[in-house]
N, CA, C and O atoms as a MOPAC input file, in Angstrom:
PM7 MOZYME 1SCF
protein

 N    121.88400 1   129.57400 1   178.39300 1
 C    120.83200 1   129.64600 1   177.40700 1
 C    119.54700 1   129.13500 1   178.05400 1
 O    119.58100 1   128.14500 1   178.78400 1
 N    118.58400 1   129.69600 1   177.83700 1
 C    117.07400 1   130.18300 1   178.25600 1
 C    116.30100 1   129.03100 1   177.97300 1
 O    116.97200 1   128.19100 1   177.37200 1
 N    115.15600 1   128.69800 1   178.18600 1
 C    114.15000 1   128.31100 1   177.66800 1
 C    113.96100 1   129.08800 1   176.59000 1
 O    114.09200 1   128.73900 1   175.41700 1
 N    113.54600 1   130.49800 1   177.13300 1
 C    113.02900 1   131.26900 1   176.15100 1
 C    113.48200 1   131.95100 1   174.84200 1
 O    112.80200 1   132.53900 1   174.00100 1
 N    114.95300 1   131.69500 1   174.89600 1
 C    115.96500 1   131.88400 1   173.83600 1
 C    115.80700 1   130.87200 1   172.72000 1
 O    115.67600 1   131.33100 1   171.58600 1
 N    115.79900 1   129.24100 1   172.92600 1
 C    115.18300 1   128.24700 1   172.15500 1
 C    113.38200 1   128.43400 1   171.61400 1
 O    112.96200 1   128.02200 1   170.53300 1
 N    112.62300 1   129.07300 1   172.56300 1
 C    111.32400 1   128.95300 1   171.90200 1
 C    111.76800 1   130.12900 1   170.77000 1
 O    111.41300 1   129.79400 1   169.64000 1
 N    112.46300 1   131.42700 1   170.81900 1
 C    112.78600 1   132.28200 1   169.99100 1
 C    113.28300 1   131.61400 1   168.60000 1
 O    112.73200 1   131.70300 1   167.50200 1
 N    114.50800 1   130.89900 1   168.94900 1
 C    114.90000 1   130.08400 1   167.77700 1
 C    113.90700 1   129.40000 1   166.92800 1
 O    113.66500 1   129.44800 1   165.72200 1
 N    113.30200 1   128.61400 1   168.13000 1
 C    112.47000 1   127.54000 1   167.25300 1
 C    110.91300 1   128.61900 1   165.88100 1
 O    110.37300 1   128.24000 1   164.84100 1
 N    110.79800 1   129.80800 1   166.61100 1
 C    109.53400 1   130.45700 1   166.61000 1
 C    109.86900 1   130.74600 1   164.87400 1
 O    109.08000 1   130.72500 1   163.92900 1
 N    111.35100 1   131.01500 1   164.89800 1
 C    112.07200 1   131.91900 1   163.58700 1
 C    112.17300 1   130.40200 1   162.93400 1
 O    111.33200 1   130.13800 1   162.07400 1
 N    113.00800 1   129.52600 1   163.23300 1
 C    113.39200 1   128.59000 1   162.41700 1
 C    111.54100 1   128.22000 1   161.73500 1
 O    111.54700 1   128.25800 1   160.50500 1
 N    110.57500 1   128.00500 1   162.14200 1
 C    109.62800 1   127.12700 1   161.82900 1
 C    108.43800 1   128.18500 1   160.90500 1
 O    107.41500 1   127.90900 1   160.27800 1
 N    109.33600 1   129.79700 1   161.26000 1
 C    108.83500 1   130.34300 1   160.09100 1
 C    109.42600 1   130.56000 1   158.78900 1
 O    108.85200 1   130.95500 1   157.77400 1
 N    110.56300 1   130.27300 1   158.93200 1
 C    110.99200 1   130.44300 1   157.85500 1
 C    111.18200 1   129.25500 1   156.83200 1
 O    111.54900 1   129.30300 1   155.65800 1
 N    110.73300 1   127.89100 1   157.82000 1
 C    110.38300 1   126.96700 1   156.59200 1
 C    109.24200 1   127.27400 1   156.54600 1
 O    109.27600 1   127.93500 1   155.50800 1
 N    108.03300 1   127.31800 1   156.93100 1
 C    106.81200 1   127.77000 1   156.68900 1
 C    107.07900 1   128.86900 1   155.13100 1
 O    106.55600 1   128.62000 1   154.04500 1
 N    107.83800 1   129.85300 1   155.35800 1
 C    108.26300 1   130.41600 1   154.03100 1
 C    108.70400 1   130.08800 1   153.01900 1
 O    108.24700 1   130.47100 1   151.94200 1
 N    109.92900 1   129.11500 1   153.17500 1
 C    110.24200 1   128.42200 1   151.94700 1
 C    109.33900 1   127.64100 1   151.49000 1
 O    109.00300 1   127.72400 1   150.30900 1
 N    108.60800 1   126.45800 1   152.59900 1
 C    107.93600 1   125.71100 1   151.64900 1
 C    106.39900 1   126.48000 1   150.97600 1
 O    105.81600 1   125.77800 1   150.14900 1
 N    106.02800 1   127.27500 1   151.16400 1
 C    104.95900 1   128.28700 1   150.82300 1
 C    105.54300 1   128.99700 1   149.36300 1
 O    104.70200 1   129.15000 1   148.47600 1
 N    106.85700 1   129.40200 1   149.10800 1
 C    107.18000 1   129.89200 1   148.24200 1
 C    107.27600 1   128.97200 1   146.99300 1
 O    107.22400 1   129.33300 1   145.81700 1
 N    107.44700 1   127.54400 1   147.54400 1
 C    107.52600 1   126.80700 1   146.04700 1
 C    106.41900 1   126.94200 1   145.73500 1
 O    106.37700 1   127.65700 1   144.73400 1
 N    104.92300 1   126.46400 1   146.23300 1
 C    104.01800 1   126.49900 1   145.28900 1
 C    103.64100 1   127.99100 1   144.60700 1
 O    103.19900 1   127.99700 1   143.45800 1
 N    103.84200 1   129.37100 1   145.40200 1
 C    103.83500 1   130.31800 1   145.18600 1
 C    104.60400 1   130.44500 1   143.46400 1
 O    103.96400 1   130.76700 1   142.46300 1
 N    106.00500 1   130.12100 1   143.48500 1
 C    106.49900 1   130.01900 1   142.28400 1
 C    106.20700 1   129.12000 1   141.35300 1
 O    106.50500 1   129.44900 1   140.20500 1
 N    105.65400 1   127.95900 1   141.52500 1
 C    104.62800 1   127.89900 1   140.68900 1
 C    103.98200 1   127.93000 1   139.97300 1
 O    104.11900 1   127.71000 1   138.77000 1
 N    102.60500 1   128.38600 1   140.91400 1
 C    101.48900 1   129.44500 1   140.50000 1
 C    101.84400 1   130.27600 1   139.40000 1
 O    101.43800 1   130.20100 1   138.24000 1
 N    102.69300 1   131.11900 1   139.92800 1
 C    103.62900 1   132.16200 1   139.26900 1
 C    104.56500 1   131.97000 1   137.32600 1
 O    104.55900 1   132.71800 1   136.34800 1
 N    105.15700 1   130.74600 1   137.56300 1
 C    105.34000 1   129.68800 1   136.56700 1
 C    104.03200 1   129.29900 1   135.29700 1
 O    104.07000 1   129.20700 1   134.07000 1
 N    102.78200 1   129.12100 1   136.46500 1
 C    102.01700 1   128.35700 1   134.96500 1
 C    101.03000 1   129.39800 1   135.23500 1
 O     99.95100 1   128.83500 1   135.04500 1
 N    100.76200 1   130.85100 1   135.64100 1
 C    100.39000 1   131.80000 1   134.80600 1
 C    100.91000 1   132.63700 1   134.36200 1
 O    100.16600 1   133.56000 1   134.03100 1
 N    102.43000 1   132.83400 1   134.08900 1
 C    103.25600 1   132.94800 1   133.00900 1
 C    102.78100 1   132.27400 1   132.07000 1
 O    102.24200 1   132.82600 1   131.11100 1
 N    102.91300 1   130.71600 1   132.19500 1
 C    102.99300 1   130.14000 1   130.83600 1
 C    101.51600 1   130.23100 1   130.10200 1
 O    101.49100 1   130.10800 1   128.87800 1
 N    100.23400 1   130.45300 1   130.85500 1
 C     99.46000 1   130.69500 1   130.25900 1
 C     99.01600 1   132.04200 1   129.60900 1
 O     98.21300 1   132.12800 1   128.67900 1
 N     99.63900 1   133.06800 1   130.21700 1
 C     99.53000 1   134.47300 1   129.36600 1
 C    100.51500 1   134.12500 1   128.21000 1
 O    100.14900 1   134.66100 1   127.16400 1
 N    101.75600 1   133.32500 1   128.06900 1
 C    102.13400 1   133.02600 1   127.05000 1
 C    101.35500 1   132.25100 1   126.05900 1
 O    101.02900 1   132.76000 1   124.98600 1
 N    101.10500 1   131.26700 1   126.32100 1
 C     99.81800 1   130.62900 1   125.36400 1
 C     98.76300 1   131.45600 1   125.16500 1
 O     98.29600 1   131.17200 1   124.06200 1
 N     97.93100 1   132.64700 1   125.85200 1
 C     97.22200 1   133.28400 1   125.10700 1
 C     97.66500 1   133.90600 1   124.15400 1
 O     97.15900 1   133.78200 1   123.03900 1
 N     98.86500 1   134.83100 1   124.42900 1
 C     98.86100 1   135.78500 1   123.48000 1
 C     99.53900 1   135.09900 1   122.06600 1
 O     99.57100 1   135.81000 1   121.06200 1
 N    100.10200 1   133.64800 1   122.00200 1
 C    100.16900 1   132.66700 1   120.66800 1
 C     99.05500 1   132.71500 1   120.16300 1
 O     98.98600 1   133.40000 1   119.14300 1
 N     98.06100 1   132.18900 1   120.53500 1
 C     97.18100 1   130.96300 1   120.00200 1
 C     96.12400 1   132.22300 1   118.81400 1
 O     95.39800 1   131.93600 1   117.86300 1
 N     96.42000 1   133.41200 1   119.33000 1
 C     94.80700 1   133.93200 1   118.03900 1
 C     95.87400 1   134.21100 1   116.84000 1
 O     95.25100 1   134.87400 1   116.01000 1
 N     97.19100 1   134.00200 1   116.38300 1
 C     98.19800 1   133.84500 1   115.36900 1
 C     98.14900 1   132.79800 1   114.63500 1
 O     98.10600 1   132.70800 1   113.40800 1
 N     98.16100 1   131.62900 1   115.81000 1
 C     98.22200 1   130.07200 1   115.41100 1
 C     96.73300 1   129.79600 1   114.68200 1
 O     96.54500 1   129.05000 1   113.72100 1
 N     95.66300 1   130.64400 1   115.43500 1
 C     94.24400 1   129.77400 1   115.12100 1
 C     93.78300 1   130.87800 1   113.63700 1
 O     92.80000 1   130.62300 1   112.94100 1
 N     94.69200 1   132.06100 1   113.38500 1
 C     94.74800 1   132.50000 1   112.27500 1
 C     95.48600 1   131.09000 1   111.02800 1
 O     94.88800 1   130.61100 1   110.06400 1
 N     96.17600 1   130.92100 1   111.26100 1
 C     97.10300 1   130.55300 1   110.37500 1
 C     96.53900 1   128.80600 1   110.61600 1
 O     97.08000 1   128.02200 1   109.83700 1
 N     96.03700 1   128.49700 1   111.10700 1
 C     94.89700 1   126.92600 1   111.41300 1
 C     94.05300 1   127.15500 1   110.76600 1
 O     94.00500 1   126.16500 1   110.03700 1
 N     92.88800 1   128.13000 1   110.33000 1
 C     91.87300 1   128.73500 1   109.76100 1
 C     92.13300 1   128.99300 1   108.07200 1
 O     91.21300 1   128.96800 1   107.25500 1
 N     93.68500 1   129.26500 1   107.69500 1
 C     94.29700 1   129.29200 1   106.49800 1
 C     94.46500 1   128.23400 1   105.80900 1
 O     94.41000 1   128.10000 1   104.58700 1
 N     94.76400 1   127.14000 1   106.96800 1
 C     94.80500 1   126.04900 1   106.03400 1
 C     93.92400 1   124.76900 1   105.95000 1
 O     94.26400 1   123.65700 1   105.54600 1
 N     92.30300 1   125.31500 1   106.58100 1
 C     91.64600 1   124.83000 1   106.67000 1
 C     90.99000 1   125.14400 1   105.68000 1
 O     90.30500 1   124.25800 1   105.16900 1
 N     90.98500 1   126.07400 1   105.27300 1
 C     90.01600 1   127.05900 1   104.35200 1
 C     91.05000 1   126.85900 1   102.45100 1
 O     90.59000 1   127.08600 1   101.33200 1
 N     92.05900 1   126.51400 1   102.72400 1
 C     92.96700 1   126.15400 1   101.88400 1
 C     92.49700 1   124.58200 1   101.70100 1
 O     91.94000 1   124.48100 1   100.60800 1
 N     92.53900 1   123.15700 1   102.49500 1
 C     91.96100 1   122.10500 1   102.29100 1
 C     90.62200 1   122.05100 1   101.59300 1
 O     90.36600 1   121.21900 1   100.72300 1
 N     89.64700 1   123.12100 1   102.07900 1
 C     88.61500 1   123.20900 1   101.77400 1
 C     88.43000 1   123.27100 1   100.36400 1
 O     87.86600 1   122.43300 1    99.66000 1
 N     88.96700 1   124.36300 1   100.01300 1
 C     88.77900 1   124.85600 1    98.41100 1
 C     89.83100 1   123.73100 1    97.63600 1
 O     89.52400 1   123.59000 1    96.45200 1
 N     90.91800 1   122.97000 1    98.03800 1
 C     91.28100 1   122.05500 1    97.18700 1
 C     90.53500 1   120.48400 1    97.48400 1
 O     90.76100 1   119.35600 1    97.04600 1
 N     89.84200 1   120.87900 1    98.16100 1
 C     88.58800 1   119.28400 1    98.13400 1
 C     87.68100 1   119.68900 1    97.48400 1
 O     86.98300 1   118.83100 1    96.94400 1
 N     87.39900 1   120.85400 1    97.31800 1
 C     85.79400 1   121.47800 1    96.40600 1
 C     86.56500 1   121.21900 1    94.80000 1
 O     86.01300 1   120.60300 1    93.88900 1
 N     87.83400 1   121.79100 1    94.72400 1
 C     88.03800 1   121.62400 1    93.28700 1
 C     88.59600 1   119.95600 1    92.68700 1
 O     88.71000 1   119.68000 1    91.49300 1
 N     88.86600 1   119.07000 1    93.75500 1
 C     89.41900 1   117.70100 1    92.73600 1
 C     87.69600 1   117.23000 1    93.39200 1
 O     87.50500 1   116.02000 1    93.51600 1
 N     87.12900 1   117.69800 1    93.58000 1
 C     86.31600 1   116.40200 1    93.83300 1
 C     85.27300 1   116.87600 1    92.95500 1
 O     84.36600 1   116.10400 1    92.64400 1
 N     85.31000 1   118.37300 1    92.40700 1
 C     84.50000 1   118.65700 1    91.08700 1
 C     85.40300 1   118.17500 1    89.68200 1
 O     85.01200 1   117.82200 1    88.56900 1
 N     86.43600 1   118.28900 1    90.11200 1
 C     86.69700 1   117.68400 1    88.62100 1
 C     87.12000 1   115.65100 1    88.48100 1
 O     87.51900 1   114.97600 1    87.53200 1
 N     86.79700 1   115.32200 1    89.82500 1
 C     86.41200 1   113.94200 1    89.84300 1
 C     84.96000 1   113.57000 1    89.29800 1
 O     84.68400 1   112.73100 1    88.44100 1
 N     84.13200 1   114.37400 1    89.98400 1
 C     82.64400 1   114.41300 1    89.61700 1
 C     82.18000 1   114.98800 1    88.73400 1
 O     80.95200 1   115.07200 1    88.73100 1
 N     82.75700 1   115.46600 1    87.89800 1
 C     81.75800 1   115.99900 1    87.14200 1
 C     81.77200 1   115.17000 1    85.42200 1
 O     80.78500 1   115.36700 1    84.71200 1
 N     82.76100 1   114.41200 1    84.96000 1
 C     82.79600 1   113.01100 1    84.15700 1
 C     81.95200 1   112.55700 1    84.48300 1
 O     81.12200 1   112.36900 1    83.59300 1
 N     81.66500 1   112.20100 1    85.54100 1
 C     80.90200 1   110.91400 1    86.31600 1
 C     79.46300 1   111.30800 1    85.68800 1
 O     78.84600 1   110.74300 1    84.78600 1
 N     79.11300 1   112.47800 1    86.46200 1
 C     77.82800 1   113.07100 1    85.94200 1
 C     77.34600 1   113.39000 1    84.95700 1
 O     76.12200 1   113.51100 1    84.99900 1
 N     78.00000 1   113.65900 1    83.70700 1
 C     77.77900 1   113.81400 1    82.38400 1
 C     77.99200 1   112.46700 1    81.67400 1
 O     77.44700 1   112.29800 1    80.58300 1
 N     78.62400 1   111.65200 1    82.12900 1
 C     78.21500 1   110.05700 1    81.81600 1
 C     77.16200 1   109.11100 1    82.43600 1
 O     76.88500 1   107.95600 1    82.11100 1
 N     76.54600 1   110.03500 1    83.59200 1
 C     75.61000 1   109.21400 1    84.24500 1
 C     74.31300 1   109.87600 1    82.82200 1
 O     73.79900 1   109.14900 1    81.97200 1
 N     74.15000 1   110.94200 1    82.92700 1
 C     73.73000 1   112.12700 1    81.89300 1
 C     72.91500 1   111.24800 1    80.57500 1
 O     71.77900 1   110.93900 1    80.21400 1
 N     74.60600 1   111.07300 1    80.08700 1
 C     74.47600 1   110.45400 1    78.97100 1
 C     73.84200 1   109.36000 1    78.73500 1
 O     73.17500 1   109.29700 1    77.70300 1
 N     73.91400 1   107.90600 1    79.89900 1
 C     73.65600 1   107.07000 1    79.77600 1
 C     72.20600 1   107.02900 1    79.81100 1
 O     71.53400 1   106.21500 1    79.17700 1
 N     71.52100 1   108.37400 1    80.93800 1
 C     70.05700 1   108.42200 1    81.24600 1
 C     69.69900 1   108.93500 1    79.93400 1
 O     68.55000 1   108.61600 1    79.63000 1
 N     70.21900 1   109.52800 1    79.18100 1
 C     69.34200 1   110.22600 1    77.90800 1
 C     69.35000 1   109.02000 1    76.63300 1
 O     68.37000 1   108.93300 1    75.89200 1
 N     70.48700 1   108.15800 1    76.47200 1
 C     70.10600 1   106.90200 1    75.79900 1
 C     69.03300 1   106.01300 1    76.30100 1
 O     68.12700 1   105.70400 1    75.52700 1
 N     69.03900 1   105.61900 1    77.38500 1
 C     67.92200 1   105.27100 1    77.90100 1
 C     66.72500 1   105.56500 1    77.51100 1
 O     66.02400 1   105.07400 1    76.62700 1
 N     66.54700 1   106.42500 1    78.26200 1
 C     65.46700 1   107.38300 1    77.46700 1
 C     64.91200 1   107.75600 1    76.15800 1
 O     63.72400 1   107.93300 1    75.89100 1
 N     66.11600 1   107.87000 1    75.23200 1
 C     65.96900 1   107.96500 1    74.15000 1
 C     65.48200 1   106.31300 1    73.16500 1
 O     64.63100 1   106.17000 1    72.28600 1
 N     66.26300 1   105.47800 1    73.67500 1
 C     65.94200 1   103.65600 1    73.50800 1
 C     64.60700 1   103.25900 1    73.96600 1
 O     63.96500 1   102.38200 1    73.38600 1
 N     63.92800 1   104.25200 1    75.59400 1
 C     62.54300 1   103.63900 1    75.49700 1
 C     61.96600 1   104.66600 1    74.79000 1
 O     60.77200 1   104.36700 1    74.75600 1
 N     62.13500 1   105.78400 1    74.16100 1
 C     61.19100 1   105.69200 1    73.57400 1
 C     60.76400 1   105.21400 1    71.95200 1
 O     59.68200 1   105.09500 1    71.37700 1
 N     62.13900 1   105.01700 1    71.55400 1
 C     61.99300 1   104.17900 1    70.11400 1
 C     61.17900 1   103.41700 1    70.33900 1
 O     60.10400 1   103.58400 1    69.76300 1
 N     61.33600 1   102.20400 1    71.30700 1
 C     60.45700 1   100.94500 1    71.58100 1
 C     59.29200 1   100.91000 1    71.79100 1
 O     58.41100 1   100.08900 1    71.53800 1
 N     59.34500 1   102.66500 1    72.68800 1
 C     57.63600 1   102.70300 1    72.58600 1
 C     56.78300 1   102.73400 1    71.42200 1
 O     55.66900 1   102.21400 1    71.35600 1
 N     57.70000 1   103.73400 1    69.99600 1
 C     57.28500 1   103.81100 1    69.01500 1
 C     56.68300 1   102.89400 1    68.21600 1
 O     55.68500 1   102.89900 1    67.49400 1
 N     58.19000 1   101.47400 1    68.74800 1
 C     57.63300 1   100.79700 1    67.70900 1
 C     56.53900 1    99.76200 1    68.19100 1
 O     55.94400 1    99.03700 1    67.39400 1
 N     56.32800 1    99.74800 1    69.49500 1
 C     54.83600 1    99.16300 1    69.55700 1
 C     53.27000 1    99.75000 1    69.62000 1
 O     52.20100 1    99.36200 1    70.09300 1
 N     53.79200 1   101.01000 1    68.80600 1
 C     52.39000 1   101.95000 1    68.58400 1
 C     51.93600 1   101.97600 1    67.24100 1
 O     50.93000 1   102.62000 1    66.94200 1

């Protein structure tokens, strides 16, 4: 056996780890843009159905917080029109 029979060996052996270790990151790569064409083609379903129940929170905060507020306001109402109505008796009666 040669010199040149070992540089042969060595030439193959040191490419073919050169290959393997090249292929892990290759697979990979390969791995997480898979997983990101998977996450695209989810997410405009998900951000449908995120948008549903945002828009669902929405309209049940518009309706308890009108029917929280709106007592409030017709007693604030009320109290300003007695008021009102009390100064002006008083004004009356010092005219």
């Amino acid at each position: 056996m040669s010199l040149d029979f070992w540089r042969n060996v060595a030439v193959i052996w040191l490419c073919m780890q050169g290959f393997i270790l090249l292929l892990i990151p290759l697979a990979i790569a390969y791995g997480m843009v898979m997983g990101i064409n998977w996450v695209v083609a989810k997410t405009p379903p998900l951000f449908h159905k995120a948008q549903g129940y945002s828009r669902l929170m929405r309209d049940k905060t518009d309706l308890y917080a009108g029917k929280v507020a709106d007592p409030l306001i017709r007693a604030h109402g009320a109290a300003h029109r007695t008021q009102t109505l009390w100064t002006k008796v008083i004004d009356l009666d010092k005219q």
